Tab-separated table of C-alpha atoms in Angstrom:
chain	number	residue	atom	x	y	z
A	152	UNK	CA	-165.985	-2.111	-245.993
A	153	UNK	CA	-164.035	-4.927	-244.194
A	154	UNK	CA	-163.738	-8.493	-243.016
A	155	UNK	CA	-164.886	-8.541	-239.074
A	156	UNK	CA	-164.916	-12.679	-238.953
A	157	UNK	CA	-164.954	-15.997	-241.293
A	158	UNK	CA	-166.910	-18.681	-240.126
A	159	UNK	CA	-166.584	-22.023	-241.605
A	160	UNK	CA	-169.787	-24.150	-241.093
A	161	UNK	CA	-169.064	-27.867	-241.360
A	162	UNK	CA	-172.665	-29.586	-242.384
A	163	UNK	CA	-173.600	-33.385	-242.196
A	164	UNK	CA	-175.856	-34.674	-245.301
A	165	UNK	CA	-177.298	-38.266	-244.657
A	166	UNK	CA	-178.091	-40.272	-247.585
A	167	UNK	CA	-181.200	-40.314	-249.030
A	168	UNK	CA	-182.491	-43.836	-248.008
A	169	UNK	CA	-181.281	-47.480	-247.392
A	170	UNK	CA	-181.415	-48.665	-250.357
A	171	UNK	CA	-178.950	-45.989	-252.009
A	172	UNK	CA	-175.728	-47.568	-253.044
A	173	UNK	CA	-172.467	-46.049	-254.411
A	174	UNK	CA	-168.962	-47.414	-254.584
A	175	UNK	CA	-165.563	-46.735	-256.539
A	176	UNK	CA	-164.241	-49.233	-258.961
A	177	UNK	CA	-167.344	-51.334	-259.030
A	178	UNK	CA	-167.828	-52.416	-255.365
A	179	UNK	CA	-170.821	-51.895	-253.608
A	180	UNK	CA	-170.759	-49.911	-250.445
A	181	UNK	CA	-174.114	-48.512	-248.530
A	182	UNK	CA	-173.953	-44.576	-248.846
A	183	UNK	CA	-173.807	-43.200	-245.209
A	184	UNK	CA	-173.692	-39.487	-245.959
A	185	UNK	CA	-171.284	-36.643	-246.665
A	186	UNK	CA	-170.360	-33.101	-245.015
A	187	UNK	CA	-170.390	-30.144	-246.997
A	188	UNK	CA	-168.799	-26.775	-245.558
A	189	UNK	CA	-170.310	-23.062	-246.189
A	190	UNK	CA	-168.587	-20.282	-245.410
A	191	UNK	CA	-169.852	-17.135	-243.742
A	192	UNK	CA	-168.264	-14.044	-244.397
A	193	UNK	CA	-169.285	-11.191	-242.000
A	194	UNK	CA	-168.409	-7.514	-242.650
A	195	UNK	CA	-168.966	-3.925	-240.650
A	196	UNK	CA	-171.403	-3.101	-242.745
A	197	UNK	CA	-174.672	-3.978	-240.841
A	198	UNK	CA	-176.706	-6.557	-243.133
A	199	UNK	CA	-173.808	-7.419	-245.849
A	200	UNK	CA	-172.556	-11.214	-245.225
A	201	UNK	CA	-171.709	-13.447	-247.848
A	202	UNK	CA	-171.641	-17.121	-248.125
A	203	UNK	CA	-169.945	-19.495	-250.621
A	204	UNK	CA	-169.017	-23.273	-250.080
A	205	UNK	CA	-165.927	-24.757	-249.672
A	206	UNK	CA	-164.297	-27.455	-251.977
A	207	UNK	CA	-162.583	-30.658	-251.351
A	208	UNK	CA	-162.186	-32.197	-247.922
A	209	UNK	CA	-164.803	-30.457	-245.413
A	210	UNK	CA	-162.848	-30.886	-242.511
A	211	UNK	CA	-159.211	-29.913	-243.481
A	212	UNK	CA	-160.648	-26.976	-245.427
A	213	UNK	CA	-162.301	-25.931	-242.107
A	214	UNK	CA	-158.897	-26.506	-240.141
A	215	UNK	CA	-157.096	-24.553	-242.899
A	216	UNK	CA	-160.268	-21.466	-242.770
A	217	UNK	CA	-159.903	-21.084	-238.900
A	218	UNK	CA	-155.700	-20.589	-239.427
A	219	UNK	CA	-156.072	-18.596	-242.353
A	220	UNK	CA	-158.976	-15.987	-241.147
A	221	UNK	CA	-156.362	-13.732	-239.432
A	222	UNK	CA	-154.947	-13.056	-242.754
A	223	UNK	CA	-158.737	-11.271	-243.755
A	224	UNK	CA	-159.428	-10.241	-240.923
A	225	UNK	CA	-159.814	-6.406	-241.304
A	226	UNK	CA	-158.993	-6.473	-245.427
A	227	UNK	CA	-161.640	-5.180	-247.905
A	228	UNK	CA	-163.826	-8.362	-249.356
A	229	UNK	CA	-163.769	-6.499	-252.539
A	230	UNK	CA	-160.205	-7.570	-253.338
A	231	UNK	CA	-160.852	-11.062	-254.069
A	232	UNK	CA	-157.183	-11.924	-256.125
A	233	UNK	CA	-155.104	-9.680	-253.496
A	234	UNK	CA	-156.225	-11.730	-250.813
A	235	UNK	CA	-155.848	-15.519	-252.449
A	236	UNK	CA	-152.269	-13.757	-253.183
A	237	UNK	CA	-151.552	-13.084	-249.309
A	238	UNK	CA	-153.178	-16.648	-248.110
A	239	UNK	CA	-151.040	-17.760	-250.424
């Protein structure tokens, strides 16, 4: 089995009405939304894809997916700590 393609998938979340509020240190901001960003992971074997969500900031981790995919590209999914080790 191997990596054919990564695909990050950058998603926009809107907030859940008007009146929901949030803010840092006590001040009051109106909550506008957030992206989350899932990641598809497509292999040669017909059917077998897997998914898991990315962590931090949704945009730079989808810059950083899209320069790092080359790396997988063609390695065996299997072998999660050997390839952290060679993005790394």
């Amino acid at each position: 089995m191997r990596i054919v393609d990564i695909v990050p998938l950058v998603m926009q979340a809107g907030a859940p009405s008007v009146t929901s509020w949030t803010g840092a240190g006590g001040e009051s901001a109106l909550a506008t939304g957030r992206n989350w960003l899932f990641v598809k992971v497509l292999t040669d074997v017909p059917g077998l894809v897997g998914i898991g969500e990315g962590s931090g900031w949704p945009r730079i981790v989808h810059a950083a997916i899209e320069d790092l995919k080359v790396e997988l590209i063609g390695q065996d999914p299997r072998d999660s700590e050997r390839l952290w080790q060679r993005m790394r």
